[in-house]
CSV table of C-alpha atoms and ligand atoms in Angstrom, one decimal:
chain,number,residue,atom,x,y,z
Z,132,UNK,CA,-11.2,9.7,-14.7
Z,133,UNK,CA,-12.2,7.3,-12.8
Z,134,UNK,CA,-12.7,8.0,-8.9
Z,135,UNK,CA,-11.8,4.8,-6.3
Z,136,UNK,CA,-14.4,5.2,-3.8
Z,137,UNK,CA,-13.2,3.3,-0.5
Z,138,UNK,CA,-16.0,4.2,2.1
Z,139,UNK,CA,-13.9,2.3,5.2
Z,140,UNK,CA,-15.9,2.2,8.7
Z,141,UNK,CA,-17.9,3.5,11.7
Z,142,UNK,CA,-19.6,7.1,9.7
Z,143,UNK,CA,-17.0,6.1,7.0
Z,144,UNK,CA,-20.2,4.3,4.4
Z,145,UNK,CA,-22.5,7.4,5.1
Z,146,UNK,CA,-20.5,10.3,4.6
Z,147,UNK,CA,-18.7,8.5,2.0
Z,148,UNK,CA,-22.8,8.2,0.6
Z,149,UNK,CA,-23.0,11.8,0.3
Z,150,UNK,CA,-20.3,13.0,-1.0
Z,151,UNK,CA,-20.9,9.8,-3.8
Z,152,UNK,CA,-24.8,11.9,-4.3
Z,153,UNK,CA,-23.0,15.1,-5.3
Z,154,UNK,CA,-20.5,12.8,-7.8
Z,155,UNK,CA,-24.4,11.6,-9.3
Z,156,UNK,CA,-25.8,15.3,-9.8
Z,157,UNK,CA,-22.4,16.0,-11.6
Z,158,UNK,CA,-22.3,12.9,-14.2
Z,159,UNK,CA,-25.9,13.7,-14.4
Z,160,UNK,CA,-25.3,17.1,-15.6
Z,161,UNK,CA,-22.6,15.5,-17.5
Z,162,UNK,CA,-19.3,15.7,-16.0
Z,163,UNK,CA,-17.5,12.3,-17.1
Z,164,UNK,CA,-16.8,11.0,-14.3
Z,165,UNK,CA,-17.5,6.9,-12.9
Z,166,UNK,CA,-16.3,5.6,-9.7
Z,167,UNK,CA,-16.0,2.3,-8.3
Z,168,UNK,CA,-15.6,1.0,-4.7
Z,169,UNK,CA,-13.7,-1.2,-2.5
Z,170,UNK,CA,-13.3,-1.7,0.7
Z,171,UNK,CA,-10.3,-0.9,2.9
Z,172,UNK,CA,-10.0,-0.8,6.7
Z,173,UNK,CA,-11.6,-3.3,9.2
Z,174,UNK,CA,-13.9,-3.2,5.9
Z,175,UNK,CA,-11.3,-5.0,4.3
Z,176,UNK,CA,-10.6,-7.4,7.3
Z,177,UNK,CA,-14.0,-9.0,7.0
Z,178,UNK,CA,-14.4,-8.6,3.1
Z,179,UNK,CA,-11.1,-10.3,2.2
Z,180,UNK,CA,-8.8,-10.8,6.1
Z,181,UNK,CA,-6.2,-7.9,5.3
Z,182,UNK,CA,-6.9,-4.5,5.6
Z,183,UNK,CA,-5.7,-3.7,2.1
Z,184,UNK,CA,-6.7,-6.8,0.5
Z,185,UNK,CA,-4.7,-6.7,-3.0
Z,186,UNK,CA,-7.7,-5.8,-5.3
Z,187,UNK,CA,-8.6,-2.6,-3.5
Z,188,UNK,CA,-4.6,-1.3,-4.0
Z,189,UNK,CA,-5.1,-2.2,-7.3
Z,190,UNK,CA,-8.1,-0.2,-8.0
Z,191,UNK,CA,-6.6,2.3,-6.0
Z,192,UNK,CA,-3.4,2.2,-8.6
Z,193,UNK,CA,-5.7,2.8,-11.7
Z,194,UNK,CA,-7.8,5.3,-10.4
Z,195,UNK,CA,-7.2,8.7,-11.6
Z,196,UNK,CA,-8.0,9.6,-7.4
Z,197,UNK,CA,-9.1,7.9,-4.6
Z,198,UNK,CA,-12.6,9.1,-2.0
Z,199,UNK,CA,-11.6,7.5,1.2
Z,200,UNK,CA,-14.5,8.0,4.4
Z,201,UNK,CA,-12.6,6.7,7.6
Z,202,UNK,CA,-11.3,3.5,9.1
Z,203,UNK,CA,-10.8,2.1,12.3
Z,204,UNK,CA,-13.2,0.7,14.9
Z,205,UNK,CA,-13.2,-1.6,18.3
Z,206,UNK,CA,-14.0,-4.6,17.1
Z,207,UNK,CA,-11.0,-4.2,15.0
Z,208,UNK,CA,-8.9,-2.5,18.2
Z,209,UNK,CA,-7.7,-6.4,19.4
Z,210,UNK,CA,-6.4,-7.2,15.9
Z,211,UNK,CA,-1.9,-7.5,15.8
Z,212,UNK,CA,-0.8,-4.3,14.2
Z,213,UNK,CA,0.0,-5.6,10.9
Z,214,UNK,CA,-4.0,-6.4,10.7
Z,215,UNK,CA,-5.7,-3.0,12.7
Z,216,UNK,CA,-7.4,-1.2,10.1
Z,217,UNK,CA,-5.2,2.0,10.4
Z,218,UNK,CA,-2.3,0.3,8.3
Z,219,UNK,CA,-4.8,0.5,5.7
Z,220,UNK,CA,-4.5,3.7,5.1
Z,221,UNK,CA,-1.0,3.9,5.6
Z,222,UNK,CA,-0.1,1.4,3.4
Z,223,UNK,CA,-2.0,2.7,1.1
Z,224,UNK,CA,-0.7,6.1,1.6
Z,225,UNK,CA,2.8,4.4,1.1
Z,226,UNK,CA,1.8,2.5,-2.0
Z,227,UNK,CA,1.4,4.9,-4.0
Z,228,UNK,CA,3.9,7.5,-3.1
Z,229,UNK,CA,1.4,9.9,-1.6
Z,230,UNK,CA,4.2,12.0,0.0
Z,231,UNK,CA,2.0,15.6,0.1
Z,232,UNK,CA,-1.0,15.8,2.9
Z,233,UNK,CA,-2.2,18.8,2.3
Z,234,UNK,CA,-5.1,19.6,5.7
Z,235,UNK,CA,-6.7,22.8,4.9
Z,236,UNK,CA,-8.0,24.9,8.4
Z,237,UNK,CA,-10.5,27.5,7.4
Z,238,UNK,CA,-12.9,28.9,9.1
Z,239,UNK,CA,-16.5,30.0,7.8
Z,240,UNK,CA,-18.1,33.0,8.9
Z,241,UNK,CA,-21.4,31.3,10.2
Z,242,UNK,CA,-19.2,28.4,12.3
Z,243,UNK,CA,-17.2,31.2,14.4
Z,244,UNK,CA,-19.4,30.6,17.2
Z,245,UNK,CA,-19.0,26.7,17.1
Z,246,UNK,CA,-15.4,27.1,17.9
Z,247,UNK,CA,-13.5,26.5,21.2
Z,248,UNK,CA,-11.9,29.5,20.5
Z,249,UNK,CA,-13.4,33.4,20.4
Z,250,UNK,CA,-14.6,34.5,18.1
Z,251,UNK,CA,-12.2,37.5,17.7
Z,252,UNK,CA,-9.0,34.3,17.9
Z,253,UNK,CA,-10.5,33.0,15.1
Z,254,UNK,CA,-13.1,34.8,12.7
Z,255,UNK,CA,-10.9,35.0,9.4
Z,256,UNK,CA,-9.4,31.9,9.7
Z,257,UNK,CA,-7.2,30.4,6.8
Z,258,UNK,CA,-4.7,27.9,6.7
Z,259,UNK,CA,-2.9,25.3,5.5
Z,260,UNK,CA,-1.1,22.1,7.1
Z,261,UNK,CA,1.2,20.4,4.9
Z,262,UNK,CA,2.1,17.2,6.3
Z,263,UNK,CA,4.5,15.3,5.2
Z,264,UNK,CA,2.8,11.1,4.9
Z,265,UNK,CA,5.3,8.8,3.8
Z,266,UNK,CA,8.4,8.6,5.6
Z,267,UNK,CA,9.3,9.5,9.6
Z,268,UNK,CA,8.5,8.0,12.5
Z,269,UNK,CA,5.5,6.2,11.3
Z,270,UNK,CA,7.8,4.2,8.7
Z,271,UNK,CA,11.0,4.3,10.2
Z,272,UNK,CA,13.1,1.1,11.1
Z,273,UNK,CA,14.2,-0.7,12.9
Z,274,UNK,CA,11.2,-0.5,15.4
Z,275,UNK,CA,9.9,-2.9,17.3
Z,276,UNK,CA,10.1,-4.5,20.9
Z,277,UNK,CA,12.8,-5.9,22.4
Z,278,UNK,CA,14.7,-6.7,25.8
Z,279,UNK,CA,17.0,-3.6,26.9
Z,280,UNK,CA,20.0,-4.5,28.8
Z,281,UNK,CA,18.4,-5.0,32.3
Z,282,UNK,CA,16.0,-7.3,30.6
Z,283,UNK,CA,12.7,-5.4,30.7
Z,284,UNK,CA,10.7,-5.4,27.2
Z,285,UNK,CA,10.5,-2.2,25.8
Z,286,UNK,CA,9.4,-1.0,22.5
Z,287,UNK,CA,11.0,1.3,20.3
Z,288,UNK,CA,11.0,3.1,17.0
Z,289,UNK,CA,13.0,5.6,14.5
Z,290,UNK,CA,12.5,8.9,13.6
Z,291,UNK,CA,14.0,9.9,10.0
Z,292,UNK,CA,13.9,11.5,7.2
Z,293,UNK,CA,16.6,11.9,3.8
Z,294,UNK,CA,16.8,15.0,2.3
Z,295,UNK,CA,15.4,14.4,-0.2
Z,296,UNK,CA,12.6,13.4,1.5
Z,297,UNK,CA,12.7,17.1,3.3
Z,298,UNK,CA,12.7,19.2,-0.6
Z,299,UNK,CA,10.6,17.6,-1.5
Z,300,UNK,CA,7.6,18.4,0.5
Z,301,UNK,CA,9.3,21.8,1.6
Z,302,UNK,CA,8.6,22.2,-2.3
Z,303,UNK,CA,4.6,21.8,-1.8
Z,304,UNK,CA,4.9,23.9,1.2
Z,305,UNK,CA,6.8,26.6,-1.1
Z,306,UNK,CA,4.8,26.2,-3.8
Z,307,UNK,CA,1.8,26.5,-1.6
Z,308,UNK,CA,2.8,29.2,0.0
Z,309,UNK,CA,3.2,30.5,-3.3
Z,310,UNK,CA,-0.2,30.6,-4.4
Z,311,UNK,CA,-1.9,32.2,-1.1
Z,312,UNK,CA,-0.1,34.4,1.1
Z,313,UNK,CA,3.4,33.9,0.5
Z,314,UNK,CA,4.1,32.7,4.1
Z,315,UNK,CA,5.8,29.4,5.1
Z,316,UNK,CA,6.2,28.4,8.8
Z,317,UNK,CA,8.5,25.1,9.8
Z,318,UNK,CA,8.0,23.2,11.9
Z,319,UNK,CA,10.2,20.6,13.7
Z,320,UNK,CA,12.0,20.0,17.3
Z,321,UNK,CA,15.3,21.3,16.0
Z,322,UNK,CA,16.6,21.8,19.9
Z,323,UNK,CA,16.5,18.0,20.1
Z,324,UNK,CA,16.3,15.9,17.4
Z,325,UNK,CA,19.3,15.5,14.9
Z,326,UNK,CA,15.9,14.9,12.2
Z,327,UNK,CA,15.3,18.0,12.3
Z,328,UNK,CA,18.3,19.5,12.3
Z,329,UNK,CA,18.7,18.0,9.1
Z,330,UNK,CA,15.0,19.5,8.3
Z,331,UNK,CA,15.4,22.9,9.3
Z,332,UNK,CA,18.6,23.6,7.4
Z,333,UNK,CA,17.3,21.4,3.9
Z,334,UNK,CA,14.3,23.9,5.0
Z,335,UNK,CA,16.1,27.0,4.5
Z,336,UNK,CA,18.3,26.2,2.1
Z,337,UNK,CA,15.3,25.5,-0.8
Z,338,UNK,CA,13.9,29.2,0.7
Z,339,UNK,CA,16.7,31.2,-1.6
Z,340,UNK,CA,15.0,29.6,-5.0
Z,341,UNK,CA,11.3,31.5,-3.7
Z,342,UNK,CA,12.5,34.9,-2.2
Z,343,UNK,CA,9.3,36.1,-2.8
Z,344,UNK,CA,8.2,33.3,0.4
Z,345,UNK,CA,9.2,34.3,4.2
Z,346,UNK,CA,10.2,32.0,5.7
Z,347,UNK,CA,10.1,31.5,9.7
Z,348,UNK,CA,10.7,28.2,11.8
Z,349,UNK,CA,8.9,27.0,15.2
Z,350,UNK,CA,9.6,23.8,17.2
Z,351,UNK,CA,7.1,21.9,17.3
Z,352,UNK,CA,5.5,22.6,21.0
Z,353,UNK,CA,5.9,26.1,20.8
Z,354,UNK,CA,3.2,25.9,17.4
Z,355,UNK,CA,1.0,23.9,19.3
Z,356,UNK,CA,1.1,26.8,21.6
Z,357,UNK,CA,0.5,29.8,19.2
Z,358,UNK,CA,-2.6,27.6,16.9
Z,359,UNK,CA,-4.2,28.5,20.0
Z,360,UNK,CA,-3.1,31.5,21.2
Z,361,UNK,CA,-3.3,33.2,18.0
Z,362,UNK,CA,-4.0,31.2,14.5
Z,363,UNK,CA,-4.6,33.6,11.6
Z,364,UNK,CA,0.2,34.4,12.2
Z,365,UNK,CA,0.6,31.5,10.1
Z,366,UNK,CA,-0.3,30.7,6.8
Z,367,UNK,CA,1.0,27.7,5.6
Z,368,UNK,CA,2.7,25.2,7.8
Z,369,UNK,CA,4.9,22.4,6.4
Z,370,UNK,CA,5.8,19.8,9.0
Z,371,UNK,CA,7.0,15.6,9.4
Z,372,UNK,CA,5.0,12.9,9.7
Z,373,UNK,CA,4.4,12.8,13.0
Z,374,UNK,CA,3.8,16.3,14.2
Z,375,UNK,CA,1.6,16.9,11.5
Z,376,UNK,CA,-1.0,14.3,12.9
Z,377,UNK,CA,-1.1,16.2,15.8
Z,378,UNK,CA,-0.8,19.9,14.8
Z,379,UNK,CA,-3.8,19.5,12.2
Z,380,UNK,CA,-5.8,17.8,14.3
Z,381,UNK,CA,-5.3,20.4,16.0
Z,382,UNK,CA,-5.6,22.6,13.7
Z,383,UNK,CA,-9.5,21.4,13.2
Z,384,UNK,CA,-10.9,22.3,16.3
Z,385,UNK,CA,-9.9,25.4,15.3
Z,386,UNK,CA,-12.8,25.4,12.8
Z,387,UNK,CA,-15.6,24.7,14.7
Z,388,UNK,CA,-14.9,21.1,14.2
Z,389,UNK,CA,-12.8,17.8,13.1
Z,390,UNK,CA,-16.4,17.6,10.7
Z,391,UNK,CA,-15.7,20.4,8.5
Z,392,UNK,CA,-11.7,19.0,7.6
Z,393,UNK,CA,-11.3,17.9,4.3
Z,394,UNK,CA,-7.3,16.6,3.2
Z,395,UNK,CA,-5.6,15.9,0.0
Z,396,UNK,CA,-2.7,13.5,0.6
Z,397,UNK,CA,-0.7,13.9,-3.5
Z,398,UNK,CA,1.9,12.2,-5.6
Z,399,UNK,CA,3.9,14.0,-7.4
Z,400,UNK,CA,1.7,14.0,-10.1
Z,401,UNK,CA,-0.8,15.1,-8.8
Z,402,UNK,CA,-2.2,11.9,-8.2
Z,403,UNK,CA,-4.7,11.9,-4.8
Z,404,UNK,CA,-6.0,10.0,-2.4
Z,405,UNK,CA,-9.2,12.2,-0.7
Z,406,UNK,CA,-10.1,12.3,2.7
Z,407,UNK,CA,-12.0,14.4,5.8
Z,408,UNK,CA,-9.4,14.1,8.8
Z,409,UNK,CA,-11.4,12.7,11.0
Z,410,UNK,CA,-12.0,9.2,12.1
Z,411,UNK,CA,-14.4,6.6,11.9
Z,412,UNK,CA,-16.4,8.2,14.8
Z,413,UNK,CA,-18.2,4.7,16.1
Z,414,UNK,CA,-20.3,5.5,18.4
Z,415,UNK,CA,-22.2,7.8,15.5
Z,416,UNK,CA,-21.7,5.4,13.0
Z,417,UNK,CA,-25.1,4.1,11.4
Z,418,UNK,CA,-27.5,6.8,12.8
Z,419,UNK,CA,-27.6,9.1,10.3
Z,420,UNK,CA,-25.6,12.1,12.7
Z,421,UNK,CA,-22.1,12.8,11.5
Z,422,UNK,CA,-21.3,15.6,9.4
Z,423,UNK,CA,-20.6,14.5,5.5
Z,424,UNK,CA,-19.3,17.9,4.9
Z,425,UNK,CA,-15.7,17.4,5.6
Z,426,UNK,CA,-16.2,14.1,2.9
Z,427,UNK,CA,-17.5,16.8,0.2
Z,428,UNK,CA,-14.9,19.2,0.7
Z,429,UNK,CA,-12.5,16.5,-0.2
Z,430,UNK,CA,-14.7,15.5,-2.8
Z,431,UNK,CA,-13.9,19.4,-4.1
Z,432,UNK,CA,-9.9,19.2,-3.1
Z,433,UNK,CA,-10.5,16.3,-5.8
Z,434,UNK,CA,-11.4,18.3,-8.5
Z,435,UNK,CA,-9.1,20.9,-7.2
Z,436,UNK,CA,-6.1,19.2,-7.7
Z,437,UNK,CA,-6.6,15.3,-9.5
Z,438,UNK,CA,-8.5,16.3,-12.1
Z,439,UNK,CA,-7.8,19.4,-13.1
Z,440,UNK,CA,-11.4,21.8,-12.6
Z,441,UNK,CA,-11.0,24.0,-10.1
Z,442,UNK,CA,-14.5,25.8,-11.5
Z,443,UNK,CA,-16.7,22.5,-10.0
Z,444,UNK,CA,-14.5,22.4,-6.4
Z,445,UNK,CA,-15.6,26.0,-6.2
Z,446,UNK,CA,-19.2,25.5,-7.2
Z,447,UNK,CA,-19.2,22.0,-3.9
Z,448,UNK,CA,-17.0,24.5,-2.3
Z,449,UNK,CA,-19.9,27.8,-2.1
Z,450,UNK,CA,-22.4,24.8,-2.5
Z,451,UNK,CA,-21.5,23.5,1.3
Z,452,UNK,CA,-20.9,27.3,2.6
Z,453,UNK,CA,-24.4,28.0,1.3
Z,454,UNK,CA,-26.3,25.8,3.4
Z,455,UNK,CA,-24.2,25.9,6.6
Z,456,UNK,CA,-25.5,30.2,6.1
Z,457,UNK,CA,-28.7,28.9,5.3
Z,458,UNK,CA,-28.3,28.0,8.9
Z,459,UNK,CA,-27.9,23.9,8.0
Z,460,UNK,CA,-25.9,22.1,11.4
Z,461,UNK,CA,-25.4,18.4,12.2
Z,462,UNK,CA,-24.9,17.5,15.9
Z,463,UNK,CA,-21.2,18.5,16.2
Z,464,UNK,CA,-21.5,22.1,14.3
Z,465,UNK,CA,-24.7,23.0,16.1
Z,466,UNK,CA,-24.6,25.6,18.9
Z,467,UNK,CA,-26.4,24.0,22.2
Z,468,UNK,CA,-29.9,24.8,21.7
Z,469,UNK,CA,-29.5,25.2,17.7
Z,470,UNK,CA,-32.1,22.7,15.2
Z,471,UNK,CA,-29.5,20.1,13.9
Z,472,UNK,CA,-30.5,17.1,11.2
Z,473,UNK,CA,-28.7,14.6,10.0
Z,474,UNK,CA,-26.1,13.0,7.7
Z,475,UNK,CA,-29.1,12.5,4.5
Z,476,UNK,CA,-30.7,15.3,5.5
Z,477,UNK,CA,-27.2,17.7,5.2
Z,478,UNK,CA,-26.2,15.6,2.4
Z,479,UNK,CA,-29.9,16.3,0.1
Z,480,UNK,CA,-29.0,20.2,1.4
Z,481,UNK,CA,-25.7,20.0,-0.7
Z,482,UNK,CA,-27.0,18.6,-3.6
Z,483,UNK,CA,-30.1,21.5,-3.7
Z,484,UNK,CA,-27.6,24.1,-3.2
Z,485,UNK,CA,-25.1,22.2,-6.0
Z,486,UNK,CA,-28.3,22.3,-8.3
Z,487,UNK,CA,-28.9,25.6,-7.5
Z,488,UNK,CA,-25.6,26.7,-8.3
Z,489,UNK,CA,-25.1,25.2,-11.1
Q,56,LIG,C1,-4.7,10.9,10.0
Q,56,LIG,C2,-4.8,9.8,11.1
Q,56,LIG,C3,-3.9,8.5,10.8
Q,56,LIG,C4,-3.0,9.2,10.6
Q,56,LIG,C5,-4.1,7.0,11.4
Q,56,LIG,C6,-5.5,7.0,11.2
Q,56,LIG,C7,-3.4,6.2,11.1
Q,56,LIG,O1,-4.6,10.1,12.4
Q,56,LIG,O2,-4.7,10.9,9.0
Q,56,LIG,O3,-4.1,11.4,10.8
Q,56,LIG,O4,-1.8,9.4,12.1
Q,56,LIG,O5,-1.7,9.8,10.3
Q,57,LIG,MG1,-4.7,11.9,12.7
């Protein structure tokens, strides 16, 4: 299989380099995998004047899967919207039809104390947020700026979801729940938004096809509150693009650090883009401080979903678990006073654990 590697900006290249070392170990052992690297985000702007250069899109289109770092940085903050690094990622998701974003939030027992919540609230946490990724207010037209009737400048965006869009993401939610605890919570704002009323009707209708899954509904404000009050009540959450963006950042803190959370963005045929859910952290870039584990765990997801190699995925996940059990910590997951290590040293530890666990 061929993996397109898009390191991106900030800490992106450093963390992706550690995942690349994991790929190298697997390839040395005989796994048939090739990689090719291309710029995206600010790196795309620097290389080709476009956050998603044509050659990068072509590579992503022909590869079997994509591993991405992160995009964005202060250097690009003043560019017009269509040149901003984030647009590279959004266009890539849209162009490849990557509508299903899986964001698992798992708390490794060793990190219970690193979570911002009390250990008894979060220990054993294992939830998945299924976020719709190619629709909603992120892509809705019309959008822009205009003068309102009073002659004032205003900005506007449009939220919308079609029934087929809701159905296909709801099906991913139901199917995901079916493989786990069989509980699906659909999150919307149906007390206010027409889009959400249709969302709720559609998800409810589909539930008849999944009698073995218990469906519940929750308003997004309540869901944000319940996630910190009692997160273990959830198994799988399915929601729209914007609500999912917000709730998945919130859920990441339950898992100790946003530096621990991987994600998969899948099309209808299990082709996917895999990336940590965190950003490019320009303040940490180039300092060998970033946590590479979310990227390495994203690579595990790649093997599970796009390579049909759950055995390889589990082996990578076991290696990550082992380095945590051994006490290895980057700064973001260390307790005050605990010894920390750098990005590359964490990569060393994972590679060593992987070799042992062959
Ligand atoms: C994410 C990020 C992106 C999003 C940004 C970088 C466009 O926050 O993947 O969650 O909003 O989807
Ligand atoms: Mg986000």
